[in-house]
Amino acid sequence: MQCQNLLEITDPSWKSSCLSAAALKSVWRERRGSSASLDLSGVWRFRELLPAPQSVQNIVTLREGNTPLYELPQLSRVTGVLRLYAKHQGMNPTGSFKDAGMTVAATFARQAGYRWVACASTGNTSASMAAYAARGGMRSLVLVPEGKISWSKLSQALDYGALTCQLRTDFDGCLHLLQELVRSAPVYQLNSINPFRLEGQKTLALELLEQLDWQPPDHIIVPGGNLGNSSAIGKALMEMLDVGLISSLPKLSVIQAGGANPLVRTVREAGGKHLVSVQPETRATAIRIGNPASWEKAVKVLETTGGMCEQVSEVEIAQAKAEIGAEGIGCEPASAVTLAGLKKLLRQGFVKSEESVVLVLTGNLLKDPDYTMEFHRGDLFKGSPYENESARLNSFRHPPVVLDAALDAVIQTLEQAEKSDPTHPNG
């Protein structure tokens, strides 16, 4: 390994397979009605384009994948984009897109005979890894930055039995220490630098295109943290084009928080030639990463698909999260950067209203309920540099109302709500 770059799995047999694109589509469609364990997984259902374990007995699955593709009628009206969808990976077993990759990575860790698997995490990876390790009869070690992780995500890792270490550093410091650890102890690393993780995460794109009857959207927009997900989706799109499953590539764009924008700066300041690291700061904890491991792969995906990289503010993220919630589906803060980014790309003319757009929502609303409660109570930006700007979000807030337990009080409150918003779309 002279180049020191991340490993990537390729298999020439996928392109030269005896199965045609039409045959693959037919096989995958038939498996949707199967009750076999592998076919119930929205990842392993696409196993012809995945690395094959030595035995199906090694496969660790929690029936991941099979996540919904939602139409977004209210947000179509807000943005003017007529064909707007959300692929909600927060509907995976542990509540985030990480499960699609973890089932494959945990399978190959188990096959290799590892007793311990480990990850550095801002939350979602730790929850997913701990669940799949437990399911596969392995033990898990989680390194998380102290005080910079949602308690909801941390509670998952604890419940699934992980040995959890809160380190006095940020995510990048946790990852650096983990890389030292795996060189010194028989521990298998399951961060997104693990190539098997990215193979599993590819299936998000396969399932998405199947849901769209193999008609590629014009744009796919994803949040940008450690950049493994955008790399995996891009890899899948290029493989689907090679195999003949699709006839054109969607533009894949990556959106980051303004306070955690290393890819944006890498593209704008360094032309994508070298990484511009940052000291990350954002309330969207899942993407609070300043030194993303997969930045080179992400740059390649942007170049190959003709996508854009953009950043959005904390207030823009909060508003977008509330607007997605108003669709009745909800997401964690990091997912909401996709909608906020779409609005910017529309203003710039990069996305046009007549085009089709898919927003990838990476995490469930319940991943960070503190953020949601603080937002609706008006406390999210209190005492911060964003406090004055956030006043424009008041119309999006729905704080709980404390009343006496009296019918008249409830009726009066109901009438006041009706008068204050008589045009509510669900009214």
Tab-separated table of C-alpha atoms in Angstrom:
chain	number	residue	atom	x	y	z
A	1	MET	CA	0.000	0.000	0.000
A	2	GLN	CA	2.311	2.695	-1.262
A	3	CYS	CA	-0.234	5.401	-2.126
A	4	GLN	CA	-1.795	5.592	1.376
A	5	ASN	CA	-5.217	6.216	-0.188
A	6	LEU	CA	-8.410	4.536	0.998
A	7	LEU	CA	-9.122	1.039	-0.261
A	8	GLU	CA	-11.881	0.547	-2.814
A	9	ILE	CA	-13.527	-2.683	-3.879
A	10	THR	CA	-13.944	-3.370	-7.584
A	11	ASP	CA	-15.096	-6.538	-9.316
A	12	PRO	CA	-14.820	-6.818	-13.115
A	13	SER	CA	-17.288	-9.717	-13.055
A	14	TRP	CA	-20.143	-7.315	-12.270
A	15	LYS	CA	-19.805	-5.791	-15.729
A	16	SER	CA	-19.185	-9.080	-17.514
A	17	SER	CA	-21.865	-11.012	-15.592
A	18	CYS	CA	-24.055	-13.363	-17.544
A	19	LEU	CA	-27.021	-11.476	-16.086
A	20	SER	CA	-28.143	-8.573	-18.231
A	21	ALA	CA	-29.450	-5.327	-16.762
A	22	ALA	CA	-32.975	-6.517	-17.482
A	23	ALA	CA	-32.303	-9.836	-15.741
A	24	LEU	CA	-30.877	-8.084	-12.685
A	25	LYS	CA	-33.930	-5.844	-12.431
A	26	SER	CA	-36.194	-8.876	-12.691
A	27	VAL	CA	-34.310	-10.869	-10.033
A	28	TRP	CA	-34.298	-7.948	-7.609
A	29	ARG	CA	-37.994	-7.306	-8.170
A	30	GLU	CA	-38.897	-10.961	-7.541
A	31	ARG	CA	-36.945	-10.998	-4.287
A	32	ARG	CA	-39.195	-8.272	-2.887
A	33	GLY	CA	-41.867	-10.937	-2.472
A	34	SER	CA	-39.527	-13.502	-0.924
A	35	SER	CA	-39.458	-14.398	2.778
A	36	ALA	CA	-35.835	-15.602	2.678
A	37	SER	CA	-33.614	-13.851	5.214
A	38	LEU	CA	-31.276	-12.333	2.631
A	39	ASP	CA	-34.127	-11.134	0.443
A	40	LEU	CA	-35.779	-9.343	3.376
A	41	SER	CA	-32.697	-7.132	3.542
A	42	GLY	CA	-32.822	-4.106	1.272
A	43	VAL	CA	-29.043	-4.415	1.019
A	44	TRP	CA	-28.456	-8.117	0.368
A	45	ARG	CA	-31.368	-8.209	-2.067
A	46	PHE	CA	-28.915	-6.527	-4.466
A	47	ARG	CA	-26.116	-9.022	-3.721
A	48	GLU	CA	-25.050	-9.429	-7.354
A	49	LEU	CA	-23.347	-6.026	-7.043
A	50	LEU	CA	-21.911	-6.651	-3.564
A	51	PRO	CA	-18.792	-8.534	-2.429
A	52	ALA	CA	-19.782	-12.131	-1.703
A	53	PRO	CA	-19.076	-13.630	1.751
A	54	GLN	CA	-17.765	-17.181	1.894
A	55	SER	CA	-20.963	-18.380	3.498
A	56	VAL	CA	-24.417	-16.900	3.993
A	57	GLN	CA	-24.080	-18.031	7.609
A	58	ASN	CA	-21.635	-15.163	8.126
A	59	ILE	CA	-24.121	-12.507	7.052
A	60	VAL	CA	-25.225	-10.159	9.835
A	61	THR	CA	-28.535	-8.507	9.002
A	62	LEU	CA	-31.306	-6.612	10.763
A	63	ARG	CA	-33.490	-6.294	7.652
A	64	GLU	CA	-31.879	-2.981	6.796
A	65	GLY	CA	-32.704	-0.936	3.721
A	66	ASN	CA	-36.194	-1.025	2.211
A	67	THR	CA	-36.495	2.655	3.118
A	68	PRO	CA	-39.290	4.817	1.709
A	69	LEU	CA	-39.092	7.350	-1.079
A	70	TYR	CA	-41.500	10.137	-0.177
A	71	GLU	CA	-43.018	12.728	-2.451
A	72	LEU	CA	-42.853	16.204	-0.879
A	73	PRO	CA	-45.940	18.141	-2.047
A	74	GLN	CA	-45.677	21.001	0.457
A	75	LEU	CA	-41.983	21.510	-0.201
A	76	SER	CA	-42.654	21.358	-3.934
A	77	ARG	CA	-44.873	24.413	-3.456
A	78	VAL	CA	-42.308	26.134	-1.234
A	79	THR	CA	-39.360	25.556	-3.578
A	80	GLY	CA	-41.122	25.494	-6.936
A	81	VAL	CA	-39.544	22.110	-7.785
A	82	LEU	CA	-42.370	20.075	-9.281
A	83	ARG	CA	-40.804	16.628	-8.760
A	84	LEU	CA	-39.253	16.662	-5.309
A	85	TYR	CA	-38.628	13.513	-3.267
A	86	ALA	CA	-36.963	12.440	-0.037
A	87	LYS	CA	-35.184	9.102	0.287
A	88	HIS	CA	-35.451	8.579	4.037
A	89	GLN	CA	-32.564	6.477	5.309
A	90	GLY	CA	-33.601	7.379	8.836
A	91	MET	CA	-36.122	4.549	8.536
A	92	ASN	CA	-33.360	1.938	8.882
A	93	PRO	CA	-33.273	-0.345	11.981
A	94	THR	CA	-31.063	1.943	14.096
A	95	GLY	CA	-32.424	5.132	12.549
A	96	SER	CA	-29.721	6.145	10.072
A	97	PHE	CA	-28.152	5.351	6.704
A	98	LYS	CA	-25.194	3.725	8.459
A	99	ASP	CA	-27.033	0.394	8.684
A	100	ALA	CA	-26.818	-0.203	4.930
A	101	GLY	CA	-23.037	-0.208	5.117
A	102	MET	CA	-22.724	-1.809	8.521
A	103	THR	CA	-24.439	-5.049	7.524
A	104	VAL	CA	-21.738	-5.699	4.906
A	105	ALA	CA	-18.796	-4.522	7.032
A	106	ALA	CA	-19.952	-6.499	10.089
A	107	THR	CA	-20.408	-9.570	7.899
A	108	PHE	CA	-16.798	-9.479	6.723
A	109	ALA	CA	-15.522	-8.717	10.235
A	110	ARG	CA	-17.357	-11.798	11.468
A	111	GLN	CA	-16.040	-13.880	8.564
A	112	ALA	CA	-12.478	-12.806	9.401
A	113	GLY	CA	-12.946	-14.032	12.975
A	114	TYR	CA	-12.693	-10.710	14.811
A	115	ARG	CA	-13.997	-10.619	18.382
A	116	TRP	CA	-13.822	-6.820	18.608
A	117	VAL	CA	-14.991	-4.168	16.161
A	118	ALA	CA	-14.550	-0.452	16.752
A	119	CYS	CA	-15.412	2.981	15.407
A	120	ALA	CA	-14.929	6.671	16.049
A	121	SER	CA	-18.269	8.394	15.861
A	122	THR	CA	-20.384	11.497	16.218
A	123	GLY	CA	-23.255	9.150	17.049
A	124	ASN	CA	-24.939	7.342	14.168
A	125	THR	CA	-22.003	5.075	13.338
A	126	SER	CA	-21.637	4.029	16.969
A	127	ALA	CA	-25.323	3.131	17.245
A	128	SER	CA	-25.261	1.112	14.046
A	129	MET	CA	-21.973	-0.656	14.713
A	130	ALA	CA	-22.976	-1.621	18.253
A	131	ALA	CA	-26.262	-3.077	17.010
A	132	TYR	CA	-24.678	-5.139	14.241
A	133	ALA	CA	-21.837	-6.295	16.476
A	134	ALA	CA	-24.362	-7.509	19.030
A	135	ARG	CA	-26.378	-9.201	16.326
A	136	GLY	CA	-23.268	-10.897	14.970
A	137	GLY	CA	-21.946	-12.098	18.334
A	138	MET	CA	-19.045	-9.634	18.424
A	139	ARG	CA	-18.040	-6.999	20.949
A	140	SER	CA	-17.850	-3.316	20.072
A	141	LEU	CA	-15.679	-0.374	21.125
A	142	VAL	CA	-16.970	3.146	20.536
A	143	LEU	CA	-14.837	6.294	20.690
A	144	VAL	CA	-16.923	9.474	20.816
A	145	PRO	CA	-15.997	13.121	21.449
A	146	GLU	CA	-17.056	14.146	24.937
A	147	GLY	CA	-19.968	16.572	25.025
A	148	LYS	CA	-20.320	16.672	21.231
A	149	ILE	CA	-22.769	13.857	20.619
A	150	SER	CA	-26.527	13.537	20.913
A	151	TRP	CA	-27.534	11.598	24.029
A	152	SER	CA	-30.107	9.741	21.939
A	153	LYS	CA	-27.399	8.286	19.718
A	154	LEU	CA	-25.112	7.523	22.644
A	155	SER	CA	-27.942	5.733	24.447
A	156	GLN	CA	-28.284	3.363	21.502
A	157	ALA	CA	-24.634	2.314	21.680
A	158	LEU	CA	-24.961	1.751	25.426
A	159	ASP	CA	-28.123	-0.312	25.037
A	160	TYR	CA	-26.521	-2.517	22.393
A	161	GLY	CA	-23.677	-3.319	24.788
A	162	ALA	CA	-20.801	-1.254	23.399
A	163	LEU	CA	-17.755	-0.369	25.462
A	164	THR	CA	-18.093	3.387	25.070
A	165	CYS	CA	-15.236	5.837	25.647
A	166	GLN	CA	-15.906	9.569	25.648
A	167	LEU	CA	-12.623	11.221	24.665
A	168	ARG	CA	-11.663	14.816	25.395
A	169	THR	CA	-11.223	15.650	21.736
A	170	ASP	CA	-13.284	16.053	18.564
A	171	PHE	CA	-14.305	13.415	16.017
A	172	ASP	CA	-11.069	13.748	14.084
A	173	GLY	CA	-9.084	13.154	17.270
A	174	CYS	CA	-11.171	10.043	17.992
A	175	LEU	CA	-10.534	8.722	14.492
A	176	HIS	CA	-6.788	9.350	14.741
A	177	LEU	CA	-6.600	7.434	18.018
A	178	LEU	CA	-8.646	4.579	16.576
A	179	GLN	CA	-6.261	4.243	13.640
A	180	GLU	CA	-3.399	3.913	16.118
A	181	LEU	CA	-5.357	1.324	18.101
A	182	VAL	CA	-6.088	-1.000	15.166
A	183	ARG	CA	-2.368	-1.110	14.380
A	184	SER	CA	-1.667	-2.282	17.915
A	185	ALA	CA	-4.555	-4.600	18.804
A	186	PRO	CA	-6.757	-7.240	17.083
A	187	VAL	CA	-9.618	-4.790	16.541
A	188	TYR	CA	-11.439	-4.318	13.237
A	189	GLN	CA	-12.267	-0.744	12.266
A	190	LEU	CA	-15.779	-0.074	10.990
A	191	ASN	CA	-15.684	3.613	10.092
A	192	SER	CA	-16.522	4.641	6.538
A	193	ILE	CA	-12.878	4.264	5.520
A	194	ASN	CA	-13.700	0.536	5.637
A	195	PRO	CA	-14.368	-0.365	1.976
A	196	PHE	CA	-17.066	-2.895	2.867
A	197	ARG	CA	-19.067	-0.106	4.510
A	198	LEU	CA	-19.217	1.804	1.244
A	199	GLU	CA	-20.281	-1.302	-0.660
A	200	GLY	CA	-23.340	-1.663	1.528
A	201	GLN	CA	-24.146	2.032	1.333
A	202	LYS	CA	-24.178	1.756	-2.461
A	203	THR	CA	-27.512	0.006	-2.233
A	204	LEU	CA	-29.223	3.271	-1.263
A	205	ALA	CA	-28.781	4.335	-4.886
A	206	LEU	CA	-29.822	0.951	-6.284
A	207	GLU	CA	-33.006	0.949	-4.251
A	208	LEU	CA	-33.706	4.587	-5.107
A	209	LEU	CA	-33.424	3.982	-8.850
A	210	GLU	CA	-35.595	0.883	-8.567
A	211	GLN	CA	-38.238	2.982	-6.794
A	212	LEU	CA	-38.056	5.462	-9.686
A	213	ASP	CA	-38.479	2.635	-12.215
A	214	TRP	CA	-34.841	3.075	-13.224
A	215	GLN	CA	-35.414	6.606	-14.501
A	216	PRO	CA	-32.562	8.682	-13.027
A	217	PRO	CA	-33.524	11.941	-11.318
A	218	ASP	CA	-31.749	15.072	-12.477
A	219	HIS	CA	-30.268	15.714	-9.032
A	220	ILE	CA	-29.457	13.768	-5.872
A	221	ILE	CA	-28.528	15.952	-2.901
A	222	VAL	CA	-26.757	14.527	0.166
A	223	PRO	CA	-25.349	15.897	3.438
A	224	GLY	CA	-21.553	16.004	3.678
A	225	GLY	CA	-19.766	14.846	6.837
A	226	ASN	CA	-17.029	12.243	6.539
A	227	LEU	CA	-18.126	11.955	2.877
A	228	GLY	CA	-18.382	8.165	2.780
A	229	ASN	CA	-22.060	8.274	1.833
A	230	SER	CA	-21.651	10.607	-1.123
A	231	SER	CA	-18.699	8.481	-2.251
A	232	ALA	CA	-20.761	5.288	-2.013
A	233	ILE	CA	-23.745	6.739	-3.877
A	234	GLY	CA	-21.471	8.075	-6.591
A	235	LYS	CA	-19.755	4.696	-6.921
A	236	ALA	CA	-23.129	3.001	-7.285
A	237	LEU	CA	-24.285	5.437	-9.951
A	238	MET	CA	-21.163	4.851	-12.022
A	239	GLU	CA	-21.465	1.069	-11.656
A	240	MET	CA	-25.139	1.178	-12.644
A	241	LEU	CA	-24.196	3.139	-15.750
A	242	ASP	CA	-21.469	0.613	-16.595
A	243	VAL	CA	-23.786	-2.369	-16.136
A	244	GLY	CA	-26.546	-0.724	-18.171
A	245	LEU	CA	-29.076	-0.323	-15.363
A	246	ILE	CA	-29.353	3.408	-16.113
A	247	SER	CA	-28.622	5.423	-19.231
A	248	SER	CA	-27.427	8.668	-17.627
A	249	LEU	CA	-25.915	9.963	-14.393
A	250	PRO	CA	-27.810	12.228	-12.020
A	251	LYS	CA	-25.861	15.207	-10.727
A	252	LEU	CA	-24.845	14.376	-7.158
A	253	SER	CA	-24.378	17.447	-4.954
A	254	VAL	CA	-22.999	17.599	-1.411
A	255	ILE	CA	-24.176	20.126	1.179
A	256	GLN	CA	-22.258	21.001	4.344
A	257	ALA	CA	-22.856	23.212	7.363
A	258	GLY	CA	-21.050	26.540	7.104
A	259	GLY	CA	-19.178	25.806	10.311
A	260	ALA	CA	-18.047	22.371	9.135
A	261	ASN	CA	-17.260	22.918	5.464
A	262	PRO	CA	-13.940	21.234	4.570
A	263	LEU	CA	-15.174	19.909	1.216
A	264	VAL	CA	-16.566	23.300	0.218
A	265	ARG	CA	-13.248	24.949	1.019
A	266	THR	CA	-11.290	22.131	-0.618
A	267	VAL	CA	-13.181	22.640	-3.881
A	268	ARG	CA	-13.199	26.445	-3.806
A	269	GLU	CA	-9.768	27.203	-2.389
A	270	ALA	CA	-7.698	24.222	-3.527
A	271	GLY	CA	-9.489	23.160	-6.688
A	272	GLY	CA	-10.045	19.753	-5.102
A	273	LYS	CA	-6.294	19.035	-5.159
A	274	HIS	CA	-5.678	18.899	-1.402
A	275	LEU	CA	-7.861	18.878	1.684
A	276	VAL	CA	-8.515	22.139	3.487
A	277	SER	CA	-9.247	21.007	7.049
A	278	VAL	CA	-11.362	23.094	9.424
A	279	GLN	CA	-12.152	23.208	13.116
A	280	PRO	CA	-15.790	22.078	12.845
A	281	GLU	CA	-18.635	23.734	14.689
A	282	THR	CA	-22.308	23.074	14.008
A	283	ARG	CA	-25.372	21.887	15.892
A	284	ALA	CA	-25.864	19.331	13.125
A	285	THR	CA	-23.658	16.894	15.035
A	286	ALA	CA	-23.735	14.090	12.458
A	287	ILE	CA	-21.725	16.242	10.032
A	288	ARG	CA	-19.501	18.048	12.561
A	289	ILE	CA	-16.329	16.757	10.910
A	290	GLY	CA	-13.380	18.907	9.862
A	291	ASN	CA	-11.038	16.349	8.324
A	292	PRO	CA	-13.198	14.001	6.216
A	293	ALA	CA	-11.543	10.714	5.310
A	294	SER	CA	-13.288	10.259	1.953
A	295	TRP	CA	-12.741	13.750	0.564
A	296	GLU	CA	-10.827	12.583	-2.523
A	297	LYS	CA	-13.567	10.136	-3.461
A	298	ALA	CA	-16.181	12.850	-2.943
A	299	VAL	CA	-14.300	15.275	-5.197
A	300	LYS	CA	-14.164	12.586	-7.884
A	301	VAL	CA	-17.916	12.031	-7.596
A	302	LEU	CA	-18.616	15.751	-7.930
A	303	GLU	CA	-16.432	15.936	-11.031
A	304	THR	CA	-17.822	12.767	-12.628
A	305	THR	CA	-21.500	13.575	-12.105
A	306	GLY	CA	-21.232	17.336	-12.579
A	307	GLY	CA	-22.537	18.004	-9.081
A	308	MET	CA	-22.014	20.992	-6.799
A	309	CYS	CA	-20.723	21.487	-3.283
A	310	GLU	CA	-22.463	24.150	-1.190
A	311	GLN	CA	-22.701	25.283	2.432
A	312	VAL	CA	-25.641	26.500	4.508
A	313	SER	CA	-25.984	28.423	7.759
A	314	GLU	CA	-27.233	27.182	11.118
A	315	VAL	CA	-30.432	29.194	10.757
A	316	GLU	CA	-31.017	27.827	7.254
A	317	ILE	CA	-30.591	24.286	8.609
A	318	ALA	CA	-33.068	24.905	11.430
A	319	GLN	CA	-35.680	26.318	9.059
A	320	ALA	CA	-35.255	23.458	6.590
A	321	LYS	CA	-35.606	20.905	9.376
A	322	ALA	CA	-38.891	22.490	10.475
A	323	GLU	CA	-40.155	22.550	6.879
A	324	ILE	CA	-39.350	18.863	6.395
A	325	GLY	CA	-41.123	18.142	9.663
A	326	ALA	CA	-44.193	19.949	8.329
A	327	GLU	CA	-44.376	17.207	5.678
A	328	GLY	CA	-44.967	14.729	8.507
A	329	ILE	CA	-41.733	12.793	8.034
A	330	GLY	CA	-39.056	14.602	10.052
A	331	CYS	CA	-35.291	14.150	10.133
A	332	GLU	CA	-32.225	14.913	12.222
A	333	PRO	CA	-30.515	18.311	11.703
A	334	ALA	CA	-27.755	17.024	9.430
A	335	SER	CA	-30.320	15.681	6.958
A	336	ALA	CA	-31.980	19.092	6.669
A	337	VAL	CA	-28.914	20.617	4.995
A	338	THR	CA	-30.177	18.958	1.798
A	339	LEU	CA	-33.291	21.124	1.604
A	340	ALA	CA	-31.410	24.250	2.671
A	341	GLY	CA	-28.825	23.494	0.004
A	342	LEU	CA	-31.478	22.885	-2.638
A	343	LYS	CA	-32.823	26.389	-2.061
A	344	LYS	CA	-29.352	27.843	-2.676
A	345	LEU	CA	-28.811	25.742	-5.781
A	346	LEU	CA	-32.172	26.934	-7.133
A	347	ARG	CA	-31.234	30.588	-6.553
A	348	GLN	CA	-27.948	29.985	-8.355
A	349	GLY	CA	-29.762	28.421	-11.311
A	350	PHE	CA	-27.900	25.130	-10.954
A	351	VAL	CA	-31.164	23.312	-10.186
A	352	LYS	CA	-34.193	24.244	-12.278
A	353	SER	CA	-37.801	23.975	-11.177
A	354	GLU	CA	-38.733	21.595	-13.993
A	355	GLU	CA	-36.038	19.101	-12.959
A	356	SER	CA	-36.468	16.140	-10.599
A	357	VAL	CA	-34.645	16.215	-7.264
A	358	VAL	CA	-34.103	13.603	-4.542
A	359	LEU	CA	-33.033	14.738	-1.080
A	360	VAL	CA	-31.262	12.019	0.907
A	361	LEU	CA	-32.348	12.201	4.547
A	362	THR	CA	-29.705	10.345	6.498
A	363	GLY	CA	-31.084	10.223	10.041
A	364	ASN	CA	-34.326	9.919	11.985
A	365	LEU	CA	-35.953	12.845	13.796
A	366	LEU	CA	-35.516	11.044	17.137
A	367	LYS	CA	-31.723	11.008	16.756
A	368	ASP	CA	-31.523	14.506	18.244
A	369	PRO	CA	-34.751	15.435	20.073
A	370	ASP	CA	-32.965	18.067	22.184
A	371	TYR	CA	-32.329	20.106	19.029
A	372	THR	CA	-35.993	19.886	18.078
A	373	MET	CA	-37.261	20.849	21.530
A	374	GLU	CA	-34.844	23.778	21.809
A	375	PHE	CA	-35.914	24.995	18.384
A	376	HIS	CA	-39.630	24.979	19.153
A	377	ARG	CA	-39.131	26.534	22.579
A	378	GLY	CA	-37.049	29.294	21.034
A	379	ASP	CA	-33.875	28.345	22.898
A	380	LEU	CA	-31.795	26.874	20.068
A	381	PHE	CA	-29.881	30.043	19.220
A	382	LYS	CA	-30.266	31.909	22.516
A	383	GLY	CA	-27.008	33.667	23.397
A	384	SER	CA	-25.400	32.667	20.090
A	385	PRO	CA	-24.281	34.837	17.152
A	386	TYR	CA	-27.392	33.617	15.307
A	387	GLU	CA	-29.925	34.866	17.865
A	388	ASN	CA	-31.057	37.978	15.964
A	389	GLU	CA	-31.174	36.222	12.597
A	390	SER	CA	-33.182	33.349	14.054
A	391	ALA	CA	-36.094	35.666	14.852
A	392	ARG	CA	-37.351	34.993	11.314
A	393	LEU	CA	-37.981	31.388	12.347
A	394	ASN	CA	-40.742	32.259	14.819
A	395	SER	CA	-43.505	31.252	12.413
A	396	PHE	CA	-42.004	27.759	12.164
A	397	ARG	CA	-42.009	27.156	15.922
A	398	HIS	CA	-44.709	25.137	17.654
A	399	PRO	CA	-43.949	25.250	21.386
A	400	PRO	CA	-46.078	23.225	23.803
A	401	VAL	CA	-48.863	25.159	25.494
A	402	VAL	CA	-49.382	24.678	29.241
A	403	LEU	CA	-53.063	24.881	30.269
A	404	ASP	CA	-55.378	24.087	33.098
A	405	ALA	CA	-57.174	20.766	32.648
A	406	ALA	CA	-60.377	22.463	31.516
A	407	LEU	CA	-62.390	22.018	28.328
A	408	ASP	CA	-62.874	25.758	27.817
A	409	ALA	CA	-59.125	26.341	27.969
A	410	VAL	CA	-58.481	23.741	25.281
A	411	ILE	CA	-61.267	25.065	23.020
A	412	GLN	CA	-60.016	28.628	23.390
A	413	THR	CA	-56.491	27.541	22.499
A	414	LEU	CA	-57.805	25.638	19.491
A	415	GLU	CA	-59.705	28.715	18.281
A	416	GLN	CA	-56.643	30.915	18.709
A	417	ALA	CA	-54.579	28.471	16.677
A	418	GLU	CA	-57.173	28.508	13.904
A	419	LYS	CA	-57.209	32.323	13.791
A	420	SER	CA	-53.410	32.588	13.812
A	421	ASP	CA	-52.983	30.225	10.843
A	422	PRO	CA	-56.246	29.818	8.892
A	423	THR	CA	-54.341	28.843	5.719
A	424	HIS	CA	-52.453	25.932	7.294
A	425	PRO	CA	-52.145	23.251	4.547
A	426	ASN	CA	-53.525	20.589	6.852
A	427	GLY	CA	-56.379	22.790	8.031
